Amino acid sequence: MTRFARLVRALPSLLWLLAGGFAVGCLIALG
Amino acid sequence: MTVPLLSRRTAVRGALVAVIGGIGGYLAVRASGAAGPSGTTTANAYGPTRGRTAAPLLSLARLPAGGVVVLSDARIVLTRSPAGEVHAFSAVCTHAGCTVALSGRVLACPCHGSRFAADTGAVTRGPATRPLPSVRVVVRNGQVYRS
């Protein structure tokens, strides 16, 4: 499997992590 | 040799992505202004105490009896009772620090929809729970000053 294919396969979970982090960041900023 | 379920590289990459997302979310909320001013600016939201040489907030002629004026720069609401007494309170919403605006006879917060009575500063609708704090003002020579 190429490096690019591995990245594409991991993309959904990375996006979930990004969204989760975004939500936590928003909550921290809102206090 | 078995392939680990979560390699170190994957875990590090995931943590990095989550942290980047967190920073992005934090900055996005800060930039949108929804979080309101930070602690230091809240303390200064009513401005420094000024001496007698301070500029007047408003000419009394622009505040008729029973009228309400929101000074968005000074973040102060000036009201005048039908009897002619001038009262003032902060225009900083006690919920998240946004500046309230006059909407009919009530002061409405544009951020989360809190409502305050324009004549008393009392909360008429949440999410704010505390009334707008009063600000001491004096009237001299037909001008309203912060005292």
CSV table of N, CA, C and O in Angstrom, one decimal, chain B residues 54-117:
chain,number,residue,atom,x,y,z
B,54,ALA,N,-12.6,64.9,32.6
B,54,ALA,CA,-13.0,64.0,31.6
B,54,ALA,C,-14.1,64.5,30.6
B,54,ALA,O,-14.8,65.4,31.0
B,55,ALA,N,-14.1,64.0,29.4
B,55,ALA,CA,-15.1,64.5,28.5
B,55,ALA,C,-16.5,64.0,28.9
B,55,ALA,O,-16.6,63.0,29.5
B,56,PRO,N,-17.5,64.8,28.6
B,56,PRO,CA,-18.8,64.4,29.0
B,56,PRO,C,-19.3,63.2,28.1
B,56,PRO,O,-18.8,63.0,27.0
B,57,LEU,N,-20.1,62.4,28.8
B,57,LEU,CA,-20.6,61.2,28.1
B,57,LEU,C,-21.6,61.6,27.0
B,57,LEU,O,-21.6,61.1,25.9
B,58,LEU,N,-22.5,62.6,27.4
B,58,LEU,CA,-23.6,63.0,26.5
B,58,LEU,C,-24.2,64.3,27.0
B,58,LEU,O,-24.1,64.6,28.2
B,59,SER,N,-24.7,65.1,26.0
B,59,SER,CA,-25.4,66.3,26.4
B,59,SER,C,-26.8,65.9,26.9
B,59,SER,O,-27.4,65.0,26.3
B,60,LEU,N,-27.2,66.5,27.9
B,60,LEU,CA,-28.5,66.2,28.5
B,60,LEU,C,-29.6,66.4,27.5
B,60,LEU,O,-30.7,65.8,27.5
B,61,ALA,N,-29.4,67.4,26.6
B,61,ALA,CA,-30.4,67.7,25.5
B,61,ALA,C,-30.7,66.5,24.6
B,61,ALA,O,-31.7,66.4,24.0
B,62,ARG,N,-29.7,65.6,24.6
B,62,ARG,CA,-29.9,64.4,23.7
B,62,ARG,C,-30.5,63.2,24.4
B,62,ARG,O,-30.6,62.1,23.9
B,63,LEU,N,-30.9,63.5,25.7
B,63,LEU,CA,-31.5,62.4,26.5
B,63,LEU,C,-32.8,62.9,27.1
B,63,LEU,O,-32.8,63.5,28.2
B,64,PRO,N,-33.9,62.8,26.3
B,64,PRO,CA,-35.2,63.3,26.8
B,64,PRO,C,-35.7,62.5,28.0
B,64,PRO,O,-35.2,61.4,28.2
B,65,ALA,N,-36.6,63.1,28.7
B,65,ALA,CA,-37.2,62.4,29.9
B,65,ALA,C,-37.9,61.1,29.4
B,65,ALA,O,-38.6,61.1,28.4
B,66,GLY,N,-37.6,60.0,30.1
B,66,GLY,CA,-38.1,58.7,29.7
B,66,GLY,C,-37.3,58.1,28.5
B,66,GLY,O,-37.6,57.0,28.1
B,67,GLY,N,-36.2,58.7,28.1
B,67,GLY,CA,-35.4,58.2,27.0
B,67,GLY,C,-34.3,57.3,27.5
B,67,GLY,O,-33.9,57.3,28.7
B,68,VAL,N,-33.8,56.5,26.5
B,68,VAL,CA,-32.7,55.6,26.8
B,68,VAL,C,-31.7,55.8,25.6
B,68,VAL,O,-32.1,55.9,24.5
B,69,VAL,N,-30.4,55.9,26.0
B,69,VAL,CA,-29.4,56.0,25.0
B,69,VAL,C,-28.3,55.0,25.3
B,69,VAL,O,-27.8,55.0,26.5
B,70,VAL,N,-27.9,54.3,24.3
B,70,VAL,CA,-26.7,53.3,24.5
B,70,VAL,C,-25.5,53.9,23.9
B,70,VAL,O,-25.5,54.2,22.7
B,71,LEU,N,-24.5,54.2,24.7
B,71,LEU,CA,-23.2,54.7,24.2
B,71,LEU,C,-22.3,53.5,24.0
B,71,LEU,O,-21.7,53.0,24.9
B,72,SER,N,-22.3,53.1,22.7
B,72,SER,CA,-21.6,51.8,22.4
B,72,SER,C,-20.0,52.0,22.6
B,72,SER,O,-19.4,51.0,22.9
B,73,ASP,N,-19.5,53.2,22.4
B,73,ASP,CA,-18.1,53.4,22.6
B,73,ASP,C,-17.7,53.3,24.0
B,73,ASP,O,-16.8,52.6,24.4
B,74,ALA,N,-18.4,54.0,24.9
B,74,ALA,CA,-18.2,54.0,26.3
B,74,ALA,C,-18.7,52.7,27.0
B,74,ALA,O,-18.4,52.5,28.1
B,75,ARG,N,-19.6,52.0,26.2
B,75,ARG,CA,-20.3,50.8,26.7
B,75,ARG,C,-21.1,51.2,28.0
B,75,ARG,O,-21.0,50.5,29.0
B,76,ILE,N,-21.9,52.2,27.9
B,76,ILE,CA,-22.7,52.7,29.0
B,76,ILE,C,-24.1,52.9,28.4
B,76,ILE,O,-24.3,53.4,27.3
B,77,VAL,N,-25.1,52.6,29.2
B,77,VAL,CA,-26.5,52.9,28.9
B,77,VAL,C,-26.9,54.0,29.8
B,77,VAL,O,-26.8,54.0,31.0
B,78,LEU,N,-27.4,55.1,29.2
B,78,LEU,CA,-27.9,56.2,30.0
B,78,LEU,C,-29.4,56.2,29.9
B,78,LEU,O,-30.0,56.1,28.8
B,79,THR,N,-30.1,56.4,31.0
B,79,THR,CA,-31.6,56.5,31.0
B,79,THR,C,-32.0,57.7,31.7
B,79,THR,O,-31.3,58.2,32.6
B,80,ARG,N,-33.1,58.2,31.4
B,80,ARG,CA,-33.6,59.4,32.1
B,80,ARG,C,-35.1,59.1,32.4
B,80,ARG,O,-35.9,58.8,31.5
B,81,SER,N,-35.4,59.1,33.7
B,81,SER,CA,-36.7,58.8,34.1
B,81,SER,C,-37.7,59.9,33.7
B,81,SER,O,-37.2,61.0,33.4
B,82,PRO,N,-39.0,59.7,33.7
B,82,PRO,CA,-39.9,60.7,33.3
B,82,PRO,C,-39.8,61.9,34.2
B,82,PRO,O,-40.1,63.1,33.8
B,83,ALA,N,-39.3,61.7,35.5
B,83,ALA,CA,-39.1,62.8,36.4
B,83,ALA,C,-37.9,63.6,36.1
B,83,ALA,O,-37.6,64.7,36.7
B,84,GLY,N,-37.0,63.1,35.2
B,84,GLY,CA,-35.8,63.8,34.8
B,84,GLY,C,-34.5,63.3,35.4
B,84,GLY,O,-33.5,63.8,35.1
B,85,GLU,N,-34.6,62.3,36.3
B,85,GLU,CA,-33.4,61.8,36.9
B,85,GLU,C,-32.6,60.9,35.9
B,85,GLU,O,-33.2,60.1,35.1
B,86,VAL,N,-31.3,61.2,35.8
B,86,VAL,CA,-30.4,60.4,34.9
B,86,VAL,C,-29.8,59.2,35.7
B,86,VAL,O,-29.2,59.4,36.8
B,87,HIS,N,-29.9,58.0,35.1
B,87,HIS,CA,-29.3,56.9,35.7
B,87,HIS,C,-28.4,56.2,34.6
B,87,HIS,O,-28.7,56.4,33.4
B,88,ALA,N,-27.4,55.5,35.0
B,88,ALA,CA,-26.6,54.9,34.0
B,88,ALA,C,-26.2,53.5,34.5
B,88,ALA,O,-26.1,53.2,35.7
B,89,PHE,N,-26.1,52.6,33.5
B,89,PHE,CA,-25.5,51.3,33.9
B,89,PHE,C,-24.7,50.8,32.7
B,89,PHE,O,-24.7,51.3,31.6
B,90,SER,N,-23.9,49.8,33.0
B,90,SER,CA,-23.0,49.2,32.0
B,90,SER,C,-23.8,48.6,30.9
B,90,SER,O,-24.8,48.0,31.0
B,91,ALA,N,-23.2,48.8,29.6
B,91,ALA,CA,-23.8,48.1,28.5
B,91,ALA,C,-23.2,46.8,28.2
B,91,ALA,O,-23.4,46.2,27.1
B,92,VAL,N,-22.4,46.3,29.1
B,92,VAL,CA,-21.7,45.0,28.9
B,92,VAL,C,-22.6,43.9,29.5
B,92,VAL,O,-22.9,43.9,30.7
B,93,CYS,N,-23.0,43.0,28.6
B,93,CYS,CA,-23.9,41.9,29.0
B,93,CYS,C,-23.2,41.1,30.1
B,93,CYS,O,-22.0,40.8,29.9
B,94,THR,N,-23.9,40.8,31.2
B,94,THR,CA,-23.3,40.1,32.3
B,94,THR,C,-23.1,38.6,32.0
B,94,THR,O,-22.6,37.8,32.8
B,95,HIS,N,-23.6,38.2,30.8
B,95,HIS,CA,-23.4,36.7,30.5
B,95,HIS,C,-22.1,36.5,29.8
B,95,HIS,O,-21.3,35.7,30.3
B,96,ALA,N,-21.8,37.1,28.7
B,96,ALA,CA,-20.6,36.9,28.0
B,96,ALA,C,-19.8,38.1,27.6
B,96,ALA,O,-18.8,38.0,26.8
B,97,GLY,N,-20.2,39.3,28.0
B,97,GLY,CA,-19.5,40.5,27.8
B,97,GLY,C,-19.7,41.2,26.5
B,97,GLY,O,-19.0,42.1,26.2
B,98,CYS,N,-20.7,40.9,25.8
B,98,CYS,CA,-21.0,41.6,24.5
B,98,CYS,C,-21.7,42.9,24.9
B,98,CYS,O,-22.2,43.1,26.0
B,99,THR,N,-21.7,43.9,24.0
B,99,THR,CA,-22.4,45.1,24.2
B,99,THR,C,-23.9,45.0,23.9
B,99,THR,O,-24.2,44.7,22.7
B,100,VAL,N,-24.7,45.4,24.8
B,100,VAL,CA,-26.2,45.3,24.5
B,100,VAL,C,-26.6,46.5,23.6
B,100,VAL,O,-25.9,47.5,23.5
B,101,ALA,N,-27.7,46.3,22.9
B,101,ALA,CA,-28.2,47.3,22.1
B,101,ALA,C,-29.7,47.6,22.4
B,101,ALA,O,-30.4,46.7,22.9
B,102,LEU,N,-30.1,48.8,22.1
B,102,LEU,CA,-31.5,49.1,22.4
B,102,LEU,C,-32.4,48.5,21.4
B,102,LEU,O,-32.2,48.6,20.2
B,103,SER,N,-33.4,47.8,21.8
B,103,SER,CA,-34.4,47.2,20.9
B,103,SER,C,-35.8,47.5,21.5
B,103,SER,O,-36.3,46.8,22.4
B,104,GLY,N,-36.4,48.6,21.0
B,104,GLY,CA,-37.6,49.0,21.5
B,104,GLY,C,-37.4,49.6,22.9
B,104,GLY,O,-36.6,50.5,23.0
B,105,ARG,N,-38.1,49.0,23.9
B,105,ARG,CA,-37.9,49.5,25.3
B,105,ARG,C,-37.0,48.5,26.1
B,105,ARG,O,-37.0,48.7,27.3
B,106,VAL,N,-36.4,47.6,25.4
B,106,VAL,CA,-35.5,46.7,26.2
B,106,VAL,C,-34.1,46.8,25.6
B,106,VAL,O,-33.9,47.2,24.4
B,107,LEU,N,-33.2,46.3,26.4
B,107,LEU,CA,-31.8,46.2,26.0
B,107,LEU,C,-31.5,44.8,25.6
B,107,LEU,O,-31.7,43.9,26.4
B,108,ALA,N,-31.2,44.5,24.4
B,108,ALA,CA,-31.0,43.2,23.9
B,108,ALA,C,-29.5,42.9,23.6
B,108,ALA,O,-28.8,43.7,23.1
B,109,CYS,N,-29.1,41.7,24.1
B,109,CYS,CA,-27.7,41.3,23.8
B,109,CYS,C,-27.7,40.6,22.5
B,109,CYS,O,-28.4,39.6,22.3
B,110,PRO,N,-26.8,41.0,21.5
B,110,PRO,CA,-26.8,40.4,20.2
B,110,PRO,C,-26.2,39.0,20.2
B,110,PRO,O,-26.3,38.2,19.2
B,111,CYS,N,-25.4,38.7,21.2
B,111,CYS,CA,-24.7,37.4,21.2
B,111,CYS,C,-25.5,36.2,21.6
B,111,CYS,O,-25.6,35.2,20.8
B,112,HIS,N,-26.2,36.2,22.7
B,112,HIS,CA,-27.0,35.0,23.1
B,112,HIS,C,-28.4,35.4,23.4
B,112,HIS,O,-29.1,34.5,24.0
B,113,GLY,N,-28.9,36.6,23.1
B,113,GLY,CA,-30.3,36.9,23.3
B,113,GLY,C,-30.8,37.3,24.6
B,113,GLY,O,-32.0,37.3,24.8
B,114,SER,N,-29.9,37.6,25.5
B,114,SER,CA,-30.3,38.1,26.9
B,114,SER,C,-31.1,39.4,26.7
B,114,SER,O,-30.8,40.2,25.8
B,115,ARG,N,-32.0,39.7,27.6
B,115,ARG,CA,-32.8,40.9,27.5
B,115,ARG,C,-32.7,41.6,28.9
B,115,ARG,O,-32.8,40.9,29.9
B,116,PHE,N,-32.6,42.9,28.9
B,116,PHE,CA,-32.6,43.7,30.1
B,116,PHE,C,-33.6,44.8,30.0
B,116,PHE,O,-33.8,45.4,29.0
B,117,ALA,N,-34.2,45.1,31.2
B,117,ALA,CA,-35.1,46.3,31.2
B,117,ALA,C,-34.3,47.5,31.0
B,117,ALA,O,-33.2,47.7,31.6
